[in-house]
CSV table of C-alpha atoms in Angstrom, one decimal:
chain,number,residue,atom,x,y,z
J,198,MET,CA,-0.1,0.0,0.0
J,199,LEU,CA,1.6,3.5,-1.0
J,200,ALA,CA,1.8,5.9,1.8
J,201,PRO,CA,-0.4,9.0,1.6
J,202,ALA,CA,1.8,12.0,0.3
J,203,ALA,CA,1.2,15.8,1.3
J,204,GLN,CA,-0.5,17.6,-1.3
J,205,PRO,CA,0.3,21.3,-2.1
J,206,GLN,CA,-2.8,23.5,-1.9
J,207,ASP,CA,-2.7,23.9,-6.0
J,208,THR,CA,-3.5,20.2,-6.4
J,209,SER,CA,-6.5,20.5,-4.0
J,210,PHE,CA,-9.9,19.7,-5.6
J,211,LEU,CA,-10.9,23.4,-4.7
J,212,ARG,CA,-9.1,24.5,-7.6
J,213,TRP,CA,-10.7,21.9,-9.8
J,214,ILE,CA,-14.2,23.4,-8.7
J,215,MET,CA,-12.9,26.9,-9.5
J,216,ASP,CA,-11.2,26.4,-12.8
J,217,ALA,CA,-13.9,24.2,-14.3
J,218,GLY,CA,-16.8,26.3,-12.9
J,219,TYR,CA,-18.8,22.8,-11.6
J,220,ALA,CA,-19.7,24.6,-8.5
J,221,ASP,CA,-22.4,26.5,-10.3
J,222,GLY,CA,-24.9,23.9,-10.0
J,223,ASP,CA,-24.3,22.1,-13.3
J,224,GLY,CA,-24.9,18.3,-13.4
J,225,ASP,CA,-21.6,18.0,-15.8
J,226,ALA,CA,-19.7,17.6,-12.8
J,227,PHE,CA,-20.7,14.1,-12.2
J,228,GLY,CA,-20.8,12.9,-15.8
J,229,PHE,CA,-24.7,13.0,-15.6
J,230,LYS,CA,-24.7,15.4,-18.5
J,231,GLY,CA,-22.6,15.8,-21.7
J,232,PRO,CA,-20.9,13.1,-23.8
J,233,SER,CA,-20.3,10.6,-20.6
J,234,PHE,CA,-24.1,10.1,-19.7
J,235,PRO,CA,-26.1,10.9,-22.9
J,236,ASP,CA,-29.7,11.4,-21.9
J,237,PRO,CA,-31.8,9.4,-24.4
J,238,PHE,CA,-34.5,9.0,-21.8
J,239,GLY,CA,-35.9,12.2,-20.7
J,240,SER,CA,-39.2,11.7,-22.7
J,241,LEU,CA,-39.8,8.4,-21.2
J,242,LEU,CA,-40.6,9.8,-17.8
J,243,PRO,CA,-44.5,10.5,-17.4
J,244,PRO,CA,-45.5,13.7,-16.1
J,245,PRO,CA,-46.3,13.7,-12.4
J,246,PRO,CA,-49.9,12.6,-11.6
J,247,GLN,CA,-52.5,15.1,-11.1
J,248,GLN,CA,-54.7,13.8,-8.2
J,249,LEU,CA,-58.3,15.3,-7.3
J,250,LEU,CA,-59.2,15.4,-3.7
J,251,LEU,CA,-62.2,13.7,-2.7
J,252,PRO,CA,-64.5,15.7,-0.1
J,253,SER,CA,-63.3,13.9,2.7
J,254,GLN,CA,-59.6,14.4,1.6
J,255,GLN,CA,-60.5,18.2,1.1
J,256,HIS,CA,-61.4,18.5,4.7
J,257,ASP,CA,-58.1,16.9,5.8
J,258,HIS,CA,-56.4,18.8,3.4
J,259,LEU,CA,-56.8,21.8,5.6
J,260,GLN,CA,-55.7,20.1,8.7
J,261,PRO,CA,-52.3,20.7,10.1
J,262,PRO,CA,-49.8,18.3,8.7
J,263,GLN,CA,-48.6,17.6,12.3
J,264,ALA,CA,-52.0,15.8,13.0
J,265,LEU,CA,-51.4,13.2,10.3
J,266,VAL,CA,-47.9,12.6,11.2
J,267,ASP,CA,-49.0,11.8,14.8
J,268,ASP,CA,-51.3,9.2,13.6
J,269,LEU,CA,-48.3,7.9,11.3
J,270,LEU,CA,-46.1,7.7,14.3
J,271,ASP,CA,-48.7,6.1,16.5
J,272,ALA,CA,-49.1,3.4,13.8
J,273,ALA,CA,-45.4,2.7,14.0
J,274,ARG,CA,-45.5,2.5,17.9
J,275,ARG,CA,-48.4,0.0,17.5
J,276,LEU,CA,-46.4,-2.2,14.8
J,277,ASP,CA,-43.4,-2.1,17.1
J,278,ALA,CA,-45.7,-3.2,20.1
J,279,GLY,CA,-47.1,-6.2,18.0
J,280,ASP,CA,-50.4,-4.6,17.7
J,281,SER,CA,-51.0,-5.0,14.0
J,282,THR,CA,-54.7,-4.9,14.2
J,283,THR,CA,-54.8,-1.4,15.6
J,284,ALA,CA,-51.9,-0.2,13.2
J,285,ARG,CA,-53.8,-1.5,10.2
J,286,GLY,CA,-56.8,0.6,11.1
J,287,ILE,CA,-54.6,3.7,11.5
J,288,LEU,CA,-52.9,3.2,8.4
J,289,ALA,CA,-56.3,2.5,6.4
J,290,ARG,CA,-57.6,5.9,7.8
J,291,LEU,CA,-54.4,7.6,6.7
J,292,ASN,CA,-54.6,5.8,3.4
J,293,HIS,CA,-58.0,7.6,2.7
J,294,ARG,CA,-56.8,11.0,4.1
J,295,LEU,CA,-53.3,11.3,2.5
J,296,PRO,CA,-52.9,10.5,-1.2
J,297,SER,CA,-50.2,8.2,-2.0
J,298,LEU,CA,-48.6,10.8,-4.2
J,299,PRO,CA,-49.6,14.2,-3.0
J,300,PRO,CA,-49.8,16.8,-5.9
J,301,PRO,CA,-47.4,19.6,-6.1
J,302,GLY,CA,-48.2,22.0,-3.4
J,303,HIS,CA,-48.9,19.9,-0.6
J,304,PRO,CA,-46.3,20.4,2.3
J,305,PRO,CA,-43.0,18.5,2.4
J,306,LEU,CA,-43.9,17.1,5.4
J,307,LEU,CA,-47.1,15.4,4.2
J,308,ARG,CA,-45.2,14.3,1.0
J,309,ALA,CA,-42.8,12.5,3.2
J,310,ALA,CA,-45.5,11.2,5.3
J,311,ALA,CA,-47.2,9.5,2.4
J,312,LEU,CA,-44.1,7.7,1.6
J,313,LEU,CA,-43.7,6.4,5.0
J,314,ARG,CA,-47.1,5.4,5.3
J,315,ASP,CA,-46.8,3.4,2.1
J,316,ALA,CA,-43.8,1.7,3.3
J,317,LEU,CA,-45.4,1.0,6.8
J,318,LEU,CA,-48.2,-0.8,5.1
J,319,ARG,CA,-45.9,-3.4,3.9
J,320,LEU,CA,-44.9,-4.4,7.4
J,321,LEU,CA,-48.5,-5.4,8.2
J,322,PRO,CA,-48.8,-9.1,9.0
J,323,PRO,CA,-49.5,-11.0,6.4
J,324,THR,CA,-47.9,-8.8,4.1
J,325,THR,CA,-50.7,-8.6,1.0
J,326,LEU,CA,-48.6,-6.0,-0.8
J,327,PRO,CA,-45.6,-7.0,-3.0
J,328,GLN,CA,-42.3,-6.2,-1.5
J,329,PRO,CA,-40.3,-3.4,-3.2
J,330,ALA,CA,-38.3,-5.3,-6.3
J,331,SER,CA,-34.6,-5.0,-5.9
J,332,VAL,CA,-33.9,-5.6,-9.4
J,333,SER,CA,-35.2,-2.8,-11.7
J,334,SER,CA,-36.9,-3.5,-14.9
J,335,PRO,CA,-35.4,-2.5,-18.2
J,336,LEU,CA,-37.8,0.6,-18.3
J,337,ASP,CA,-36.9,1.5,-14.7
J,338,VAL,CA,-33.4,2.1,-15.3
J,339,PRO,CA,-33.3,5.1,-17.7
J,340,LEU,CA,-36.3,6.5,-15.3
J,341,LYS,CA,-33.8,5.9,-12.2
J,342,LEU,CA,-31.0,7.8,-14.3
J,343,ALA,CA,-33.4,10.6,-15.0
J,344,ALA,CA,-34.2,10.8,-11.3
J,345,HIS,CA,-30.4,11.0,-10.4
J,346,LYS,CA,-29.8,13.7,-12.8
J,347,ALA,CA,-32.8,15.5,-11.5
J,348,LEU,CA,-31.3,15.4,-8.0
J,349,ALA,CA,-27.9,16.6,-9.0
J,350,ASP,CA,-29.6,19.8,-10.6
J,351,ALA,CA,-32.0,20.3,-7.9
J,352,SER,CA,-30.0,19.8,-4.6
J,353,PRO,CA,-26.4,20.8,-3.5
J,354,THR,CA,-26.3,17.3,-1.8
J,355,VAL,CA,-25.1,15.5,-4.7
J,356,GLN,CA,-22.2,18.0,-5.4
J,357,PHE,CA,-21.4,18.4,-1.6
J,358,ALA,CA,-20.9,14.5,-1.2
J,359,SER,CA,-19.2,14.3,-4.5
J,360,PHE,CA,-16.6,17.1,-3.9
J,361,THR,CA,-15.8,16.4,-0.4
J,362,SER,CA,-15.3,12.7,-1.0
J,363,THR,CA,-13.1,13.5,-3.9
J,364,GLN,CA,-11.0,15.6,-1.8
J,365,ALA,CA,-10.8,13.0,0.8
J,366,PHE,CA,-9.8,10.4,-1.8
J,367,LEU,CA,-7.0,12.9,-3.2
J,368,ASP,CA,-5.8,13.7,0.4
J,369,ALA,CA,-5.2,10.1,1.1
J,370,LEU,CA,-3.9,8.7,-2.3
J,371,GLY,CA,-1.2,11.4,-2.6
J,372,ALA,CA,0.9,10.5,-5.7
J,373,ALA,CA,-0.1,7.1,-6.2
J,374,ARG,CA,0.1,6.0,-9.9
J,375,CYS,CA,-2.1,3.0,-9.7
J,376,VAL,CA,-5.4,3.6,-8.1
J,377,HIS,CA,-8.0,0.8,-7.3
J,378,LEU,CA,-11.4,2.1,-6.0
J,379,VAL,CA,-13.5,-0.4,-4.4
J,380,ASP,CA,-17.4,0.7,-4.6
J,381,PHE,CA,-20.0,-1.0,-2.4
J,382,ASP,CA,-22.8,1.3,-4.1
J,383,VAL,CA,-21.7,2.3,-7.6
J,384,GLY,CA,-24.9,3.4,-8.8
J,385,PHE,CA,-24.4,5.1,-12.3
J,386,GLY,CA,-20.9,6.1,-11.4
J,387,GLY,CA,-21.6,9.6,-11.2
J,388,HIS,CA,-19.5,10.2,-8.1
J,389,TRP,CA,-16.3,9.0,-9.8
J,390,PRO,CA,-15.6,11.6,-12.9
J,391,PRO,CA,-14.5,14.4,-10.5
J,392,LEU,CA,-11.7,12.2,-9.2
J,393,MET,CA,-10.7,10.8,-12.7
J,394,GLN,CA,-10.8,14.5,-14.0
J,395,GLU,CA,-8.4,15.4,-11.0
J,396,LEU,CA,-5.9,12.5,-11.5
J,397,ALA,CA,-5.8,13.5,-15.3
J,398,HIS,CA,-5.2,16.8,-14.5
J,399,GLN,CA,-2.0,16.1,-12.0
J,400,TRP,CA,-0.6,13.9,-14.8
J,401,ARG,CA,-0.9,16.5,-17.5
J,402,HIS,CA,0.5,19.1,-15.1
J,403,ALA,CA,3.2,17.1,-13.5
J,404,ALA,CA,6.7,18.9,-13.4
J,405,VAL,CA,8.4,15.9,-15.3
J,406,PRO,CA,7.0,13.7,-17.8
J,407,LEU,CA,5.1,10.7,-16.3
J,408,PRO,CA,3.0,8.0,-17.8
J,409,PRO,CA,-0.7,8.2,-17.3
J,410,PRO,CA,-2.1,7.1,-13.9
J,411,THR,CA,-4.0,4.0,-14.1
J,412,LEU,CA,-7.6,3.6,-12.5
J,413,LYS,CA,-9.5,0.7,-11.8
J,414,VAL,CA,-13.2,0.6,-10.2
J,415,THR,CA,-14.3,-2.7,-8.8
J,416,ALA,CA,-17.9,-2.5,-7.9
J,417,LEU,CA,-19.4,-5.0,-5.4
J,418,VAL,CA,-22.9,-5.7,-6.1
J,419,SER,CA,-25.3,-7.9,-3.9
J,420,PRO,CA,-27.2,-10.6,-5.7
J,421,GLY,CA,-30.2,-9.3,-7.6
J,422,SER,CA,-29.7,-5.7,-6.5
J,423,ARG,CA,-28.9,-4.2,-10.0
J,424,HIS,CA,-30.3,-4.7,-13.3
J,425,PRO,CA,-27.5,-5.6,-16.0
J,426,LEU,CA,-28.3,-2.6,-18.0
J,427,GLU,CA,-27.7,-0.2,-15.1
J,428,LEU,CA,-24.0,-1.8,-14.7
J,429,HIS,CA,-23.8,-1.7,-18.4
J,430,LEU,CA,-24.5,2.1,-18.5
J,431,THR,CA,-22.2,2.6,-15.8
J,432,TYR,CA,-19.3,0.7,-17.6
J,433,GLU,CA,-19.7,2.5,-20.7
J,434,SER,CA,-20.1,5.8,-19.3
J,435,LEU,CA,-16.9,5.7,-17.1
J,436,THR,CA,-14.9,3.9,-19.9
J,437,ARG,CA,-15.7,6.5,-22.4
J,438,PHE,CA,-15.0,9.4,-19.8
J,439,ALA,CA,-11.6,7.8,-19.1
J,440,ALA,CA,-10.9,7.5,-22.7
J,441,GLU,CA,-11.6,11.3,-23.2
J,442,LEU,CA,-9.1,12.0,-20.3
J,443,GLY,CA,-6.6,9.7,-21.7
J,444,ILE,CA,-6.0,7.5,-18.7
J,445,PRO,CA,-6.0,3.8,-18.6
J,446,PHE,CA,-9.3,2.4,-17.0
J,447,GLU,CA,-10.8,-1.0,-16.0
J,448,PHE,CA,-14.2,-1.5,-14.5
J,449,THR,CA,-15.4,-4.9,-13.0
J,450,ALA,CA,-18.5,-5.8,-11.4
J,451,LEU,CA,-18.5,-8.6,-8.8
J,452,VAL,CA,-21.0,-10.4,-6.9
J,453,PHE,CA,-20.8,-10.1,-3.1
J,454,ASP,CA,-23.4,-11.6,-0.8
J,455,PRO,CA,-22.8,-10.1,2.9
J,456,VAL,CA,-24.7,-12.9,4.3
J,457,SER,CA,-22.1,-15.4,3.0
J,458,SER,CA,-18.9,-16.0,5.1
J,459,SER,CA,-16.9,-16.1,1.6
J,460,PRO,CA,-15.3,-12.9,0.4
J,461,PRO,CA,-16.0,-11.8,-3.2
J,462,ILE,CA,-14.5,-14.1,-5.7
J,463,GLY,CA,-11.9,-12.2,-7.8
J,464,LEU,CA,-11.4,-9.4,-5.4
J,465,SER,CA,-7.8,-8.7,-4.7
J,466,ALA,CA,-5.1,-5.5,-4.9
J,467,ALA,CA,-2.1,-5.8,-6.6
J,468,PRO,CA,1.1,-4.8,-4.5
J,469,ASP,CA,1.7,-1.6,-6.5
J,470,GLU,CA,-2.1,-0.4,-6.3
J,471,ALA,CA,-3.5,2.2,-3.8
J,472,VAL,CA,-6.7,1.0,-2.7
J,473,ALA,CA,-9.6,3.6,-1.8
J,474,VAL,CA,-13.1,2.3,-0.9
J,475,HIS,CA,-16.5,4.3,-1.3
J,476,LEU,CA,-18.7,2.7,1.5
J,477,PRO,CA,-22.3,4.9,1.7
J,478,ALA,CA,-25.0,4.6,4.5
J,479,GLY,CA,-28.6,5.4,4.5
J,480,SER,CA,-29.2,5.6,0.7
J,481,GLY,CA,-31.5,2.9,0.8
J,482,THR,CA,-29.8,0.7,-2.0
J,483,PHE,CA,-26.8,-0.4,0.2
J,484,LEU,CA,-26.8,-1.2,3.9
J,485,PRO,CA,-23.4,-1.5,5.4
J,486,ALA,CA,-22.6,-4.4,7.4
J,487,PRO,CA,-19.5,-5.9,9.5
J,488,ALA,CA,-19.1,-8.3,6.6
J,489,HIS,CA,-18.5,-5.4,4.4
J,490,LEU,CA,-15.8,-3.9,6.8
J,491,ARG,CA,-14.0,-7.3,7.2
J,492,VAL,CA,-13.9,-7.4,3.2
J,493,VAL,CA,-12.3,-3.8,3.4
J,494,LYS,CA,-9.7,-4.7,6.1
J,495,GLU,CA,-8.4,-7.6,3.9
J,496,LEU,CA,-7.6,-4.6,1.1
J,497,SER,CA,-5.5,-2.4,3.6
J,498,PRO,CA,-6.9,0.7,1.9
J,499,ALA,CA,-5.5,3.9,2.1
J,500,VAL,CA,-8.8,5.4,3.1
J,501,VAL,CA,-12.5,4.5,3.3
J,502,VAL,CA,-14.6,7.2,2.7
J,503,CYS,CA,-18.3,7.0,3.7
J,504,VAL,CA,-21.2,9.1,2.6
J,505,ASP,CA,-24.0,8.9,5.0
J,506,HIS,CA,-27.6,10.3,4.1
J,507,GLY,CA,-28.7,10.2,7.7
J,508,CYS,CA,-31.8,7.9,7.0
J,509,GLU,CA,-30.3,4.9,8.6
J,510,ARG,CA,-31.1,4.4,12.2
J,511,GLY,CA,-31.7,0.6,12.6
J,512,ASP,CA,-30.4,0.9,16.3
J,513,LEU,CA,-33.6,3.0,17.4
J,514,PRO,CA,-37.0,1.4,18.0
J,515,LEU,CA,-39.6,1.7,15.0
J,516,PRO,CA,-41.2,4.6,16.0
J,517,HIS,CA,-38.0,6.6,16.4
J,518,HIS,CA,-36.5,5.1,13.2
J,519,ALA,CA,-39.8,6.0,11.6
J,520,LEU,CA,-39.4,9.8,12.6
J,521,ASN,CA,-35.9,10.0,11.7
J,522,LEU,CA,-36.7,8.8,8.0
J,523,LEU,CA,-39.6,11.2,8.0
J,524,ARG,CA,-37.5,14.3,9.2
J,525,SER,CA,-34.8,13.4,6.6
J,526,CYS,CA,-37.0,13.1,3.6
J,527,ALA,CA,-39.2,16.1,4.6
J,528,ALA,CA,-35.9,18.1,5.0
J,529,LEU,CA,-34.7,17.2,1.6
J,530,LEU,CA,-38.1,17.9,-0.1
J,531,GLU,CA,-38.3,21.3,1.5
J,532,SER,CA,-34.9,22.4,0.5
J,533,MET,CA,-35.6,21.5,-3.0
J,534,ASP,CA,-38.9,23.2,-2.8
J,535,ALA,CA,-37.3,26.4,-1.5
J,536,ALA,CA,-34.5,26.2,-4.4
J,537,GLY,CA,-37.5,26.4,-7.0
J,538,ALA,CA,-37.1,22.9,-8.2
J,539,SER,CA,-40.0,22.0,-10.6
J,540,PRO,CA,-42.9,19.7,-10.0
J,541,ASP,CA,-41.8,17.4,-12.6
J,542,VAL,CA,-38.1,17.4,-11.2
J,543,VAL,CA,-39.5,16.6,-7.5
J,544,SER,CA,-42.0,14.0,-8.7
J,545,LYS,CA,-39.1,12.0,-10.5
J,546,ILE,CA,-36.9,12.4,-7.2
J,547,GLU,CA,-39.7,11.3,-4.9
J,548,GLN,CA,-40.8,8.3,-7.3
J,549,PHE,CA,-37.5,6.7,-8.1
J,550,ILE,CA,-35.0,8.0,-5.1
J,551,LEU,CA,-37.1,8.6,-2.0
J,552,ARG,CA,-39.8,6.2,-2.1
J,553,PRO,CA,-37.4,3.1,-2.6
J,554,ARG,CA,-35.1,4.5,-0.2
J,555,VAL,CA,-38.0,4.8,2.6
J,556,GLU,CA,-39.4,1.4,1.8
J,557,ARG,CA,-36.0,-0.4,2.0
J,558,LEU,CA,-34.9,1.2,5.2
J,559,ALA,CA,-38.3,1.1,6.7
J,560,LEU,CA,-38.8,-2.6,6.1
J,561,GLY,CA,-35.2,-3.2,7.2
J,562,GLY,CA,-36.3,-2.5,10.6
J,563,ASP,CA,-34.3,-4.7,13.2
J,564,LYS,CA,-32.2,-6.0,10.3
J,565,LEU,CA,-30.3,-2.5,10.0
J,566,PRO,CA,-26.9,-2.5,11.4
J,567,PRO,CA,-25.9,-0.5,14.4
J,568,PRO,CA,-24.7,3.2,13.8
J,569,LEU,CA,-21.8,3.5,11.4
J,570,GLN,CA,-19.5,5.0,13.4
J,571,SER,CA,-20.0,2.2,16.0
J,572,MET,CA,-19.6,-0.3,13.3
J,573,PHE,CA,-16.1,1.2,12.1
J,574,ALA,CA,-14.7,1.7,15.7
J,575,SER,CA,-15.7,-2.0,16.5
J,576,ALA,CA,-13.9,-3.3,13.3
J,577,GLY,CA,-10.6,-1.3,14.1
J,578,PHE,CA,-11.2,1.5,12.0
J,579,ALA,CA,-10.0,5.1,13.1
J,580,PRO,CA,-11.6,8.5,11.9
J,581,LEU,CA,-9.2,10.7,9.5
J,582,GLN,CA,-9.7,14.5,10.0
J,583,LEU,CA,-10.8,16.0,6.3
J,584,SER,CA,-8.6,18.6,5.2
J,585,ASN,CA,-9.2,22.5,5.2
J,586,ALA,CA,-9.4,22.0,1.5
J,587,ALA,CA,-12.4,19.9,1.8
J,588,GLU,CA,-14.2,22.4,4.1
J,589,ALA,CA,-13.1,25.3,2.0
J,590,GLN,CA,-14.6,23.8,-1.2
J,591,ALA,CA,-17.9,23.1,0.7
J,592,GLU,CA,-18.2,26.7,1.7
J,593,CYS,CA,-17.3,27.7,-1.8
J,594,LEU,CA,-20.1,25.4,-3.4
J,595,LEU,CA,-22.9,27.1,-1.0
J,596,ARG,CA,-21.5,30.6,-1.8
J,597,ARG,CA,-22.7,29.8,-5.5
J,598,THR,CA,-25.9,28.3,-4.3
J,599,ALA,CA,-28.7,30.7,-4.9
J,600,ASN,CA,-30.6,29.5,-1.5
J,601,HIS,CA,-29.1,30.5,1.7
J,602,GLY,CA,-30.8,27.9,3.9
J,603,PHE,CA,-27.9,25.3,3.4
J,604,HIS,CA,-24.8,25.4,5.7
J,605,VAL,CA,-21.7,23.3,6.6
J,606,ALA,CA,-20.8,21.9,10.0
J,607,LYS,CA,-18.3,19.6,11.5
J,608,ARG,CA,-19.5,16.7,13.2
J,609,GLN,CA,-16.8,15.1,15.0
J,610,ALA,CA,-14.4,14.1,12.1
J,611,ALA,CA,-17.3,14.3,9.5
J,612,LEU,CA,-18.3,17.3,7.4
J,613,ALA,CA,-22.0,17.7,7.1
J,614,LEU,CA,-24.4,19.7,4.7
J,615,TRP,CA,-27.5,21.0,6.7
J,616,TRP,CA,-30.6,22.4,5.6
J,617,GLN,CA,-31.9,24.8,8.3
J,618,ARG,CA,-31.8,22.4,11.3
J,619,SER,CA,-31.8,19.0,9.6
J,620,GLU,CA,-28.6,17.2,8.5
J,621,LEU,CA,-28.8,16.1,4.8
J,622,VAL,CA,-25.8,14.2,4.1
J,623,SER,CA,-22.4,14.1,5.7
J,624,VAL,CA,-18.9,12.6,4.6
J,625,SER,CA,-16.4,11.0,6.6
J,626,ALA,CA,-13.0,9.0,6.0
J,627,TRP,CA,-11.6,6.2,7.8
J,628,ARG,CA,-8.4,4.1,8.0
J,629,CYS,CA,-7.8,0.7,9.6
């Protein structure tokens, strides 16, 4: 493993943001636009449904959102206590009073409550509703891609997570020439182009001529969690972007079952490779577990970067976990409304990002792992302080954000983006 090397300020990712102008809110910074991620699918997404309120719904529409939220949390308490009969009655009443897809203009708290209500309905025994599918259909893949692009444009959370993570990787990798990135939640790979861009920049502006750096991305995918088309799009997009930068690139997807005691077949690190790991939490698409950290330790990585979306609190009883989910989703929706995101954009994000996230995290319940910090500490990992450059670029990003309700704060060794009094996302770095 290569030791991290001190980086001069000129090579910080802050310079890349300022030079490229990507802090202006342009989704190009993530490969979600332009030649790397063409968008042939925009016309496939249906317009947000326009739902008419029934007379009974019109009455409840005038009630304070808190009344509906209180009922929702009461249903969660009943479920947690094993009283499914009463919980079913409460949720049935909420089903009539709260549309599944509240039309634009409804308060964010009510829209988040509708998502949680639908998830809690799936917890009723016997389960009569189909469980959310982990594998998308081919049609779902372009819709998911459109939703992720919409989120990158509508909220600074994506840019904050990407920029802060990239700086943490750069600080730990130093002058490494062979970089191996292990990704537990690769998605469409939109978080890797900034790092690829910076590695190419360092190579082209080196004081002495050097061969281009080599970059390998290994995506660890749990069985049945990704449609092959999604992985194919990720492979094609990242490969094409690397070719445009002129750097050798390799992408591999390996099946990893965290329930199995066996490590992923084919996962290894060459002696000359500097390994870095991307391990998210609270996204709903990936649930970190001790088995993941055991695999990570065997790789002796230079750094493990964790992006925490703040929704995953399986250590709490169901009512408190539900309240945490509700607050997180409502805060994100409120921040997008305040930023002036269009109803169509918010509808995409609700349907294809927030709804699956809430369903999977709510249904995970007692299967969710302990808090991430506790899990890292138990596995022998220590937090790394994020550099001043990481904090400076986050502040730079917010200065270029039109809405002033966002702010950045340090939380122990993590750097977090807040909306008003709610944490939206945090980034931390760890080393074993």
